[in-house]
Short mmCIF file of C-alpha atoms and ligand atoms in Angstrom, two decimals:
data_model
loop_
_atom_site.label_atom_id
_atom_site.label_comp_id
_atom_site.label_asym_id
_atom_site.label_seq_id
_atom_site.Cartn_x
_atom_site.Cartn_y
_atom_site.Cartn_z
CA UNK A 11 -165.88 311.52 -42.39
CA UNK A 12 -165.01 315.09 -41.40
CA UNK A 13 -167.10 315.27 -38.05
CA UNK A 14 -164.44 311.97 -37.26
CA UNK A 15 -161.30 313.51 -38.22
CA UNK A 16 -158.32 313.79 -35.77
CA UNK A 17 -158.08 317.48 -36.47
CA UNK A 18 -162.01 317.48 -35.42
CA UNK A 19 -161.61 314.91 -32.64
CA UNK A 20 -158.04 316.39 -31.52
CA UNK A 21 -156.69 319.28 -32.65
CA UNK A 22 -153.92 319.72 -30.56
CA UNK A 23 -151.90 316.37 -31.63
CA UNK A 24 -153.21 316.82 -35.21
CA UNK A 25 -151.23 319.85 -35.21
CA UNK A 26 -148.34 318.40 -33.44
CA UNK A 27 -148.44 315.50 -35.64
CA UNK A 28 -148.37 318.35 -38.50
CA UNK A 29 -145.73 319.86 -36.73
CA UNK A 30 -143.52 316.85 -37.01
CA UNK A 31 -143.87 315.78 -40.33
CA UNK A 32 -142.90 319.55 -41.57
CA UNK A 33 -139.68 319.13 -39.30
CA UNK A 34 -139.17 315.90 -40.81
CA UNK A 35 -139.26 317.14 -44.43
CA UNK A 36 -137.67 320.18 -43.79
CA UNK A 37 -134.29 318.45 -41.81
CA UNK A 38 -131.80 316.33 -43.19
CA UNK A 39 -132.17 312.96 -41.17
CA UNK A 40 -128.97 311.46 -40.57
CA UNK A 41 -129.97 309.35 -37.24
CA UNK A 42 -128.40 306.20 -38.50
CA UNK A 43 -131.49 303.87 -37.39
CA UNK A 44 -134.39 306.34 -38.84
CA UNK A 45 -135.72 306.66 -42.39
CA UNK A 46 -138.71 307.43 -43.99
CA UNK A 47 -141.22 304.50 -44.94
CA UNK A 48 -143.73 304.76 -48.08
CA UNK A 49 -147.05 305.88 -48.13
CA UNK A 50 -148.49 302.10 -48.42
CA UNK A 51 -146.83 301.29 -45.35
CA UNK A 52 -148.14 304.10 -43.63
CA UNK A 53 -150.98 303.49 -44.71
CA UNK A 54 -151.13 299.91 -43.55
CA UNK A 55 -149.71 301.06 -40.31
CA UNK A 56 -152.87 303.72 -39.57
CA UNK A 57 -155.87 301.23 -40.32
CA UNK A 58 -158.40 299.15 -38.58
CA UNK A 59 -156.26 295.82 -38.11
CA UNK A 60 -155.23 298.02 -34.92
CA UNK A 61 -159.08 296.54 -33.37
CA UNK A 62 -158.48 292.95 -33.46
CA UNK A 63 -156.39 290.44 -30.68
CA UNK A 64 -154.77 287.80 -32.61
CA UNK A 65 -153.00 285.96 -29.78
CA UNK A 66 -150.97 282.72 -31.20
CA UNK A 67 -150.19 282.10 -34.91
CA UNK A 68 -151.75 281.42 -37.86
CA UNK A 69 -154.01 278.28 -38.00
CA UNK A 70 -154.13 278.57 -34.48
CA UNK A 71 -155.41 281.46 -32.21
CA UNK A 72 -156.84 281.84 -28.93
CA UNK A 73 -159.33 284.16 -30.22
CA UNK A 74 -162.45 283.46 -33.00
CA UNK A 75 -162.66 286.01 -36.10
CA UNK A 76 -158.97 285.44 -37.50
CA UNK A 77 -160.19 285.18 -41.02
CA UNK A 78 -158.41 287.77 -42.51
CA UNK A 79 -155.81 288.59 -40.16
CA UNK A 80 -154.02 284.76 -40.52
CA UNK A 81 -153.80 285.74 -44.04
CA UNK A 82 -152.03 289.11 -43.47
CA UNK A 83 -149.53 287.17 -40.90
CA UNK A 84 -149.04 284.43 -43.41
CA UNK A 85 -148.26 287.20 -46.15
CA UNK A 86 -145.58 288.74 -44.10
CA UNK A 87 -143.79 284.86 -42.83
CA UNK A 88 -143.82 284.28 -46.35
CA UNK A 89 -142.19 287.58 -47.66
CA UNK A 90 -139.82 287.95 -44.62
CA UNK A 91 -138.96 283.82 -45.76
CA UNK A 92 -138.48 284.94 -49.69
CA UNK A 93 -136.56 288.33 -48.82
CA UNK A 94 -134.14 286.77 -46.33
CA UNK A 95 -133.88 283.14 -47.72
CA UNK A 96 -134.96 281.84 -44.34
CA UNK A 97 -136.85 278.62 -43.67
CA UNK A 98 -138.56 280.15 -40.56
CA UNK A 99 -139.71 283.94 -39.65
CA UNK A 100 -141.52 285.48 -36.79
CA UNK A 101 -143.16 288.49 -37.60
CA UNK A 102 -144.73 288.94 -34.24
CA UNK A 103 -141.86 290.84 -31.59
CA UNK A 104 -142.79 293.93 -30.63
CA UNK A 105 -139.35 295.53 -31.13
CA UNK A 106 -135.81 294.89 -31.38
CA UNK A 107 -135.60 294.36 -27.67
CA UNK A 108 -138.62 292.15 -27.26
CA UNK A 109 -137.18 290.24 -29.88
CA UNK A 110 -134.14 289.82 -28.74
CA UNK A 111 -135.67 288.45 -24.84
CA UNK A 112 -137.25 286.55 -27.32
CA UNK A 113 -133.88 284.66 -28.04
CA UNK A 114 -132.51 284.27 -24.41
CA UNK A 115 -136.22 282.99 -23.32
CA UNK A 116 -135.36 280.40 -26.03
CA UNK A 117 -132.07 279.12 -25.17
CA UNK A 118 -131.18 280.23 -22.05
CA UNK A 119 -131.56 279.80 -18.23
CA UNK A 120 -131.02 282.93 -15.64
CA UNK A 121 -127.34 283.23 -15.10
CA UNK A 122 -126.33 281.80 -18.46
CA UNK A 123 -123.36 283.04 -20.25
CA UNK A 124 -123.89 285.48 -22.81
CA UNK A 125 -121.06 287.11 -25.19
CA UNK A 126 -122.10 290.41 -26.76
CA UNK A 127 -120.20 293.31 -28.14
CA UNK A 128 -120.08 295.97 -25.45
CA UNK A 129 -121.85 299.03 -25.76
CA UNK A 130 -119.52 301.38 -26.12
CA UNK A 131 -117.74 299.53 -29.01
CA UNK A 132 -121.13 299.38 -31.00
CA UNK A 133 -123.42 296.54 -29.34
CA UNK A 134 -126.83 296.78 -28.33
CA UNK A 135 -128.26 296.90 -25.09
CA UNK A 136 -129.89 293.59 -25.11
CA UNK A 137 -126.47 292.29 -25.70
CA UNK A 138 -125.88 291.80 -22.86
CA UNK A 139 -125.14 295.59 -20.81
CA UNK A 140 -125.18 296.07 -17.20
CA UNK A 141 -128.35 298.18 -17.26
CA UNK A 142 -130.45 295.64 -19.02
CA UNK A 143 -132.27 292.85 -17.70
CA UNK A 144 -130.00 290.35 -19.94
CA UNK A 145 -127.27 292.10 -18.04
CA UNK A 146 -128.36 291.60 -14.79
CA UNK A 147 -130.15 287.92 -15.25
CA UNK A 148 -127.91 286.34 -17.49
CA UNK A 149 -123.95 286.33 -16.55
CA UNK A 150 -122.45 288.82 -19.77
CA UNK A 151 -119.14 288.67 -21.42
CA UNK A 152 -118.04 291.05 -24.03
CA UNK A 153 -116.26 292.02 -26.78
CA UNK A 154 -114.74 294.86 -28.67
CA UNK A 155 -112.86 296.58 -31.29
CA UNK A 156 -108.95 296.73 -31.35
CA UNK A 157 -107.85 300.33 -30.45
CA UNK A 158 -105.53 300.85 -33.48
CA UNK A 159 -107.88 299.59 -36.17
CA UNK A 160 -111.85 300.26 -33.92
CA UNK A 161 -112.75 296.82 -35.66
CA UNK A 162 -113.53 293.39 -34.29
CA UNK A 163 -110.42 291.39 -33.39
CA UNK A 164 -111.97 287.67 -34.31
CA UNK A 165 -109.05 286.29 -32.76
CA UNK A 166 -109.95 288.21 -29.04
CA UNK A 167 -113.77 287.24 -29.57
CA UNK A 168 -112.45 283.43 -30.15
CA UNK A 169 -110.35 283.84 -26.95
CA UNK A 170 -112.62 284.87 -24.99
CA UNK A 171 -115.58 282.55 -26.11
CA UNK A 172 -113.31 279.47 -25.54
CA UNK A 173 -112.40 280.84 -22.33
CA UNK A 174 -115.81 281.81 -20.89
CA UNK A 175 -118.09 279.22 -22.75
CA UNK A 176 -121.07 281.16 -23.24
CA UNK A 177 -124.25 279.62 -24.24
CA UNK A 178 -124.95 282.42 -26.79
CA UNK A 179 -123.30 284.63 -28.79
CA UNK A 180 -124.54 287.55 -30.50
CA UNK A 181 -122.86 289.36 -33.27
CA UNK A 182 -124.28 292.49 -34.49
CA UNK A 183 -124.38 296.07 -33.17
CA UNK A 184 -126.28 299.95 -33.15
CA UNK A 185 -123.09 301.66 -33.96
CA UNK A 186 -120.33 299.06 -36.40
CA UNK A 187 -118.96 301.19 -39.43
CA UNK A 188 -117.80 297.72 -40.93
CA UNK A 189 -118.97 294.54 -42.45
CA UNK A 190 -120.05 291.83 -40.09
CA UNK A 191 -117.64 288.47 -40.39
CA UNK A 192 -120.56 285.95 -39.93
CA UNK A 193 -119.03 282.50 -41.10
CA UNK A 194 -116.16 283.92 -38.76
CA UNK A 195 -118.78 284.26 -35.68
CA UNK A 196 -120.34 280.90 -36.90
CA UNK A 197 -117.28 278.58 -36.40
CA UNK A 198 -116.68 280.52 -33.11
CA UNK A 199 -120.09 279.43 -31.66
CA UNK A 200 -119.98 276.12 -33.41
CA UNK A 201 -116.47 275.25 -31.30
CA UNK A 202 -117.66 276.52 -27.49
CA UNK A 203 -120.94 275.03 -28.47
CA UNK A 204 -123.10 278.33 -28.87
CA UNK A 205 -126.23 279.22 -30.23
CA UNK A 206 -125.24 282.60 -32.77
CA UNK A 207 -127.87 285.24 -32.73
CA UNK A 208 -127.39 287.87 -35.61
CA UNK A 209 -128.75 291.00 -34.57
CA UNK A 210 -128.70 292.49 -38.05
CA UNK A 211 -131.49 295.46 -37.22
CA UNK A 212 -129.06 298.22 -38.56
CA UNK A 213 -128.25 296.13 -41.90
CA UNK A 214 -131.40 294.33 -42.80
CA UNK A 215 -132.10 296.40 -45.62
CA UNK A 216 -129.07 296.35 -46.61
CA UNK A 217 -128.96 292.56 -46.95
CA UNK A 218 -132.35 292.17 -48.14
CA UNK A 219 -130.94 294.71 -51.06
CA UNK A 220 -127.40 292.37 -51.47
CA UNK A 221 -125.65 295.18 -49.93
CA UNK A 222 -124.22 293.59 -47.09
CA UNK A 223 -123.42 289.52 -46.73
CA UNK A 224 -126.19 287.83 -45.63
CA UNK A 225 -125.81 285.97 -41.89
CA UNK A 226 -128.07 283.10 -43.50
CA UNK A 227 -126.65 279.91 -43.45
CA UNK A 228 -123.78 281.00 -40.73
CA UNK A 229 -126.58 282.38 -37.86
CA UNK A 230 -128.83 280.46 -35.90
CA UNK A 231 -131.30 283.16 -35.33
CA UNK A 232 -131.52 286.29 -37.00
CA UNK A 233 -132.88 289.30 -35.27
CA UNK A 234 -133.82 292.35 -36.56
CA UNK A 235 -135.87 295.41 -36.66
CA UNK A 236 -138.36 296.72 -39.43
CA UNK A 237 -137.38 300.09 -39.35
CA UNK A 238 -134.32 301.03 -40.00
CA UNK A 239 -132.49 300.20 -43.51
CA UNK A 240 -135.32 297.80 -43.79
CA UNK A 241 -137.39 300.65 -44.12
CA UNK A 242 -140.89 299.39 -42.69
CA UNK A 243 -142.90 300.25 -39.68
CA UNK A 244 -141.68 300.14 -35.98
CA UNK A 245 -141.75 296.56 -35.33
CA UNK A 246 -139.33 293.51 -35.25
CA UNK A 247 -138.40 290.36 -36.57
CA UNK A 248 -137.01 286.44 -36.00
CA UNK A 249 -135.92 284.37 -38.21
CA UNK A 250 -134.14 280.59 -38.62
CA UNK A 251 -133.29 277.95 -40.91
CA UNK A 252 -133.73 274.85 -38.58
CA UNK A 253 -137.12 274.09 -37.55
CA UNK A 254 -135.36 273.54 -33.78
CA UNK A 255 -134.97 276.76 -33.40
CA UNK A 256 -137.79 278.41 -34.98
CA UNK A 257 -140.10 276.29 -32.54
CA UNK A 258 -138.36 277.48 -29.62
CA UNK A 259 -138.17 281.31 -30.76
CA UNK A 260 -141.85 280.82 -31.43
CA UNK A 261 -142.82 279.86 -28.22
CA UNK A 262 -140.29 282.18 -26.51
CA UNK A 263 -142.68 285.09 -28.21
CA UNK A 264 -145.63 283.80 -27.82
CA UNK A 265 -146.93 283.14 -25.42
CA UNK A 266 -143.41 283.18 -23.81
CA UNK A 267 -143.10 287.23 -23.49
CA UNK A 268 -146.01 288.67 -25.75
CA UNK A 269 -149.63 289.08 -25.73
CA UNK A 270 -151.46 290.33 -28.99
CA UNK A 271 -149.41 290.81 -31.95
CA UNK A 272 -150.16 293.90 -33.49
CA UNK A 273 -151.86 293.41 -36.32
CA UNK A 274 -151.61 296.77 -38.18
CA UNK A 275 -147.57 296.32 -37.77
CA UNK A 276 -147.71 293.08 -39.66
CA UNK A 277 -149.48 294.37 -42.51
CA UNK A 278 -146.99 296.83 -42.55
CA UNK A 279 -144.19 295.02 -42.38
CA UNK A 280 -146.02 292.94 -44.93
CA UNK A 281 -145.92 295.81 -47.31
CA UNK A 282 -142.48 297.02 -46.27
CA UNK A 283 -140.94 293.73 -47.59
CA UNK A 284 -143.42 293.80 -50.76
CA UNK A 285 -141.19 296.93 -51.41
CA UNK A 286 -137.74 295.62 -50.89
CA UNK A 287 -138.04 292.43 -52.53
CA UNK A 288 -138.35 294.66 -55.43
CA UNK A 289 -134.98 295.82 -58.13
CA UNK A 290 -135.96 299.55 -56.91
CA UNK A 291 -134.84 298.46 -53.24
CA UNK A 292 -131.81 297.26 -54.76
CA UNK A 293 -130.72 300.09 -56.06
CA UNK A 294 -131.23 302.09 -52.62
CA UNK A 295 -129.31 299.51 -50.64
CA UNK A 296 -126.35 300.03 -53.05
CA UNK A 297 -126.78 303.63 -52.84
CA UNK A 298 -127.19 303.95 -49.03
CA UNK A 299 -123.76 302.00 -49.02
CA UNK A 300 -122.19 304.25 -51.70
CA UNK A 301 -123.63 307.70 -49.96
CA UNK A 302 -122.10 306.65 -46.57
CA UNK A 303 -118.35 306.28 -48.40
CA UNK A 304 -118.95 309.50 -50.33
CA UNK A 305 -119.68 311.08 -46.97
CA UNK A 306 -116.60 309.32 -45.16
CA UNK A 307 -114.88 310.43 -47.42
CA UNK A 308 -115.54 314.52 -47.59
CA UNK A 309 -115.54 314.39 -43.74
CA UNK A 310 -111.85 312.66 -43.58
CA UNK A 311 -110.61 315.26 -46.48
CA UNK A 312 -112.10 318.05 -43.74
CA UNK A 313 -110.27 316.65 -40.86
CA UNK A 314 -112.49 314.32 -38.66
CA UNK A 315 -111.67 311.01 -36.97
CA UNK A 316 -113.32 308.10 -38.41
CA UNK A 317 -113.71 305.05 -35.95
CA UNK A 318 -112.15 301.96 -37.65
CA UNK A 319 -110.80 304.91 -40.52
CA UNK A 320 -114.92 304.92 -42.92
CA UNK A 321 -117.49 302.88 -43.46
CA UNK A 322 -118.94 299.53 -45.45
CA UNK A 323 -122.01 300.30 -44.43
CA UNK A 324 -124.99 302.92 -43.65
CA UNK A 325 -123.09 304.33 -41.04
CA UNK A 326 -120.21 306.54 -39.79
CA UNK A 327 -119.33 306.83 -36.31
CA UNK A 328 -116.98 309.82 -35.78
CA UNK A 329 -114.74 311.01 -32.45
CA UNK A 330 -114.68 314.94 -32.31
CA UNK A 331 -111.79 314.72 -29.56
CA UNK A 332 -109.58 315.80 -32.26
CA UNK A 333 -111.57 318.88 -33.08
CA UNK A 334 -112.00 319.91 -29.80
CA UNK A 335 -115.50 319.78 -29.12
CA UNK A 336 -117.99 316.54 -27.11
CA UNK A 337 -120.53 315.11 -29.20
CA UNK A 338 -123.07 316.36 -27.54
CA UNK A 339 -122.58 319.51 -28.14
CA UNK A 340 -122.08 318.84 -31.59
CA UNK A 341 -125.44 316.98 -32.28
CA UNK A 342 -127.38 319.88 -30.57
CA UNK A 343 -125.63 322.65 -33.28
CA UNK A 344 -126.21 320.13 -36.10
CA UNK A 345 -129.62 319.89 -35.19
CA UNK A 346 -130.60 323.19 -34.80
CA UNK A 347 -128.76 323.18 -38.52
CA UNK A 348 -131.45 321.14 -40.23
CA UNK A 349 -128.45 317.88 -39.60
CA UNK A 350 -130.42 315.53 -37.52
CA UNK A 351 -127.56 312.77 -36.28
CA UNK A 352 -127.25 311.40 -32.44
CA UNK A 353 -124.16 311.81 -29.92
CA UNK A 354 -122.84 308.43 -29.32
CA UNK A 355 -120.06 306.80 -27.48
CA UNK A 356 -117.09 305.57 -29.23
CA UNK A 357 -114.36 302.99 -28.76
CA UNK A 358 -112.18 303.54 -25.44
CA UNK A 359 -114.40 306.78 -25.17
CA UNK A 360 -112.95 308.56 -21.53
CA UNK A 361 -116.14 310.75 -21.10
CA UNK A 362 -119.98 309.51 -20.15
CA UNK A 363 -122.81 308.37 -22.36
CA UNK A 364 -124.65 311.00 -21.77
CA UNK A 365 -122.26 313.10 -22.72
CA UNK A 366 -119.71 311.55 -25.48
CA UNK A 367 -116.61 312.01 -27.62
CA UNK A 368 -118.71 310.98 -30.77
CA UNK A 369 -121.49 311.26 -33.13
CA UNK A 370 -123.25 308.28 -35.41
CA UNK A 371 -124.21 308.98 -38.81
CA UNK A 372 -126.13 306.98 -41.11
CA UNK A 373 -127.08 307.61 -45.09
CA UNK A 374 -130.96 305.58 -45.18
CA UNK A 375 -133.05 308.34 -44.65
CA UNK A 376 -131.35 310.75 -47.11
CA UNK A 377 -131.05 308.13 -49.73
CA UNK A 378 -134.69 307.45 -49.29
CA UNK A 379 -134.95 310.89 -50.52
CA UNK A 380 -133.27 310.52 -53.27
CA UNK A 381 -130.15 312.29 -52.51
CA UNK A 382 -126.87 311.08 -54.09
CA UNK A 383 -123.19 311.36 -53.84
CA UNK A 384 -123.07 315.16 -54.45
CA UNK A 385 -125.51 316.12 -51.61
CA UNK A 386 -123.51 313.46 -49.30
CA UNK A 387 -120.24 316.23 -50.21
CA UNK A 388 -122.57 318.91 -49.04
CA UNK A 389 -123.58 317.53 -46.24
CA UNK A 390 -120.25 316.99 -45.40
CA UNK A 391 -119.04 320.35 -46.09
CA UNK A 392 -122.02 321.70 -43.75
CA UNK A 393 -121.14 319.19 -41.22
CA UNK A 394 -117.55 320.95 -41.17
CA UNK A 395 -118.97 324.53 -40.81
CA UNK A 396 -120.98 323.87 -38.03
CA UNK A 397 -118.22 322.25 -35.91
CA UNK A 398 -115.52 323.68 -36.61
CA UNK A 399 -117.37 327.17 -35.72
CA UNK A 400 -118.49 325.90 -32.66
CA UNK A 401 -115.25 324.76 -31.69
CA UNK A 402 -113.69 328.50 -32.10
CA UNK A 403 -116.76 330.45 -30.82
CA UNK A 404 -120.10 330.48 -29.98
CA UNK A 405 -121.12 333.23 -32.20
CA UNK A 406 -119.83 332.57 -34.91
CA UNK A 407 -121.38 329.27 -34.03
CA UNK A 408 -124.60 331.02 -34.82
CA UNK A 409 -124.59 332.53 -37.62
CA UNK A 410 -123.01 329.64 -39.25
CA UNK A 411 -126.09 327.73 -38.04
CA UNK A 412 -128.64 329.85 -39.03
CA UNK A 413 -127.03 329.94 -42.74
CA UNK A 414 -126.51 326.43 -43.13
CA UNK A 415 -130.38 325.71 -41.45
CA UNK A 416 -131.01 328.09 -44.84
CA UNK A 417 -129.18 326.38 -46.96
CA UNK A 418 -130.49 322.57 -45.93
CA UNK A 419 -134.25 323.59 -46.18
CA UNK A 420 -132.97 325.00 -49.20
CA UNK A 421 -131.74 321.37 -50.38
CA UNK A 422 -134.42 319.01 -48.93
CA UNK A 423 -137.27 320.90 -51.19
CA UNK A 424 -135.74 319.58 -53.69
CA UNK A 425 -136.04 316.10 -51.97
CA UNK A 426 -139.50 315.05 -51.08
CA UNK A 427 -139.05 312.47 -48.46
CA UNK A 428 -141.57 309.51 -49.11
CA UNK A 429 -144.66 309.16 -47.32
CA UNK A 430 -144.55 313.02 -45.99
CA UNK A 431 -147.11 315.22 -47.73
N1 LIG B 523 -132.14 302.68 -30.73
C1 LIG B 523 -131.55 301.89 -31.78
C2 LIG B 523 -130.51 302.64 -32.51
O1 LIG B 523 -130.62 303.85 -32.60
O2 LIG B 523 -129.56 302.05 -33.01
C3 LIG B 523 -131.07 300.59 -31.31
O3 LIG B 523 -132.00 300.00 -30.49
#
């Protein structure tokens, strides 16, 4: 009804929303752990499951009038279950982070040893960094990525996990060009005696589209996020084959660290993995992979550094030392060119987080679009302009920006991005 309409009720977030989603069409989105999701899982996302507390699982709540939503939950278990292959899924963390607290709840005791890939090389937070709480409770030891080839040296993560006996390993990362070795990880954990957590939120999609190996039957958990490949709504998942572990993760989120699940996120996630258990998803997860090496490519032909020398995956992480210029710096021109990426730290980087040597790019969102090979050379190509000027001068720098922001808004009308209007 009109009278109830958020541009009635409030107009001045209905615009901002407005505002958003025309800066979302009209940019190129290259933040490696964005995309865009469908219309049907917006729509799920934006309905009135959002009104109902659900604490517990299906079958058995702590609150009456769970008619409908145990069947929603169930839905989403048993997609997540086909998708993946898993025996067990829990479709109930918050986030990434909340699920992953999920996993040391479940298996660990404060000042337990943790092994994570450090931050800087491409881990996560939760991991196991200083700054977060399973840095600070739990006792961390990390890994990283040789400095001649920026990949994971199995042999160094086998040295140290003998050495330091951690309780739980995590493979997995936010910013890892390459393919994740999990039968490699697996017999690692399985000879210190480790429970392996995949944290596979940047690849999910990818895997549930046979793009990347799968970590089932090598993990013990599997962690991810809905909304990045995976391409659902903000919102997280667990998942395990042995019924051990699926009772502790269960418990570790509820009632463990969560209240409520929310209940318009599960439909959604419902719907998201409707979508990729189709052939269509298939096809994107190839062509996510096959966009990032196409852009790899044009950006090595133009000059720029490559950590671990391209990609396998969704995602590029480049070092602009060579060119002269921070990432920071970088990201801000790009962006005010239409190319939306994010600084980021790389290997060994020598300058701050907050202000870094690199910049992550990943190919989901733009695929989503429907943009191929050619407009991953173009991207490229625009990527060059805008660096290279602002590494000789800052006007220059400008103009080049304001014809390139031309030339993208040119290019993404040709590319409806799903779910906009
Ligand atoms: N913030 C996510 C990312 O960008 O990779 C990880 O939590």
């Amino acid at each position: 009804m009109a009278e109830n309409s958020l541009h009635v009720v409030d107009p001045e977030i209905a615009e901002l929303i407005k505002a958003e989603e025309r800066r979302q069409a009209d940019t190129v989105k290259l933040i490696a752990s964005e995309n865009y999701v469908s219309k049907a899982v917006l729509a799920a996302t934006g309905t009135v499951l959002t009104n109902k507390y659900s604490e517990g699982y299906p079958g058995k709540r702590y609150y009456e009038g769970q008619q409908v939503i145990d069947q929603i939950e169930a839905l989403a278990i048993e997609r997540a279950k086909a998708v993946f292959g898993v025996n067990h899924a829990n479709v109930q963390p918050y986030s990434g982070s909340p699920a992953n607290l999920a996993i040391y709840l479940a298996f660990l005791q404060p000042g337990d040893t943790v092994m994570g890939m450090g931050l800087p090389f491409g881990g996560h937070l939760t991991h196991g960094w200083s700054v977060s709480a399973t840095g600070k409770w739990f006792n961390p030891v990390r890994y990283g990525v040789r400095k001649d080839t920026g990949r994971i040296d199995l042999d160094e993560v086998r040295e140290i996990a003998l050495r330091e006996r951690p309780k739980l390993i995590f493979c997995g990362g936010t910013a890892i060009p390459r393919t994740i070795d999990f039968p490699a990880f697996a017999e690692i954990a399985k000879e210190v005696g480790a429970v392996l957590a995949a944290d596979i939120a940047h690849i999910a999609g990818l895997v549930a589209g046979g793009a990347h190996p799968s970590p089932v039957g090598h993990a013990d958990v599997i962690s991810t996020t809905t909304h990045k490949t995976l391409r659902g709504p903000r919102g997280a998942m667990l998942m395990a084959t042995s019924d051990e572990h699926a009772t502790a993760i269960n418990k570790a989120v509820f009632p463990g660290l969560q209240g409520g699940p929310h209940n318009h996120t599960t439909a959604a996630i419902a719907v998201a993995l409707h979508e990729a258990a189709t052939e269509e998803f298939r096809d994107y997860a190839r062509q996510v992979v096959l966009n990032a090496k196409a852009l790899a490519e044009e950006l090595i032909s133009r000059g720029f550094d490559l950590v671990s020398g391209g990609t396998d995956n969704h995602l590029i992480l480049m070092d602009l030392t060579p060119k002269g210029i921070g990432g920071k710096p970088a990201a801000q021109a790009l962006d005010k060119a239409g190319l939306e990426t994010n600084y980021n730290s790389v290997p060994f980087d020598t300058r701050k987080p907050f202000d870094p040597s690199g910049i992550r790019i990943g190919t989901a969102g733009v695929t989503s679009r429907g943009m191929g090979v050619a407009e991953m050379r173009q991207i490229g190509a625009w990527m060059d302009q805008v660096v290279s000027a602002l590494a000789k001068d800052e006007d220059e720098a400008k103009h080049v920006i304001t014809r390139v922001h031309g030339e993208v808004r040119e290019l993404t009308s040709h590319f409806p991005a799903p779910g906009l209007s």
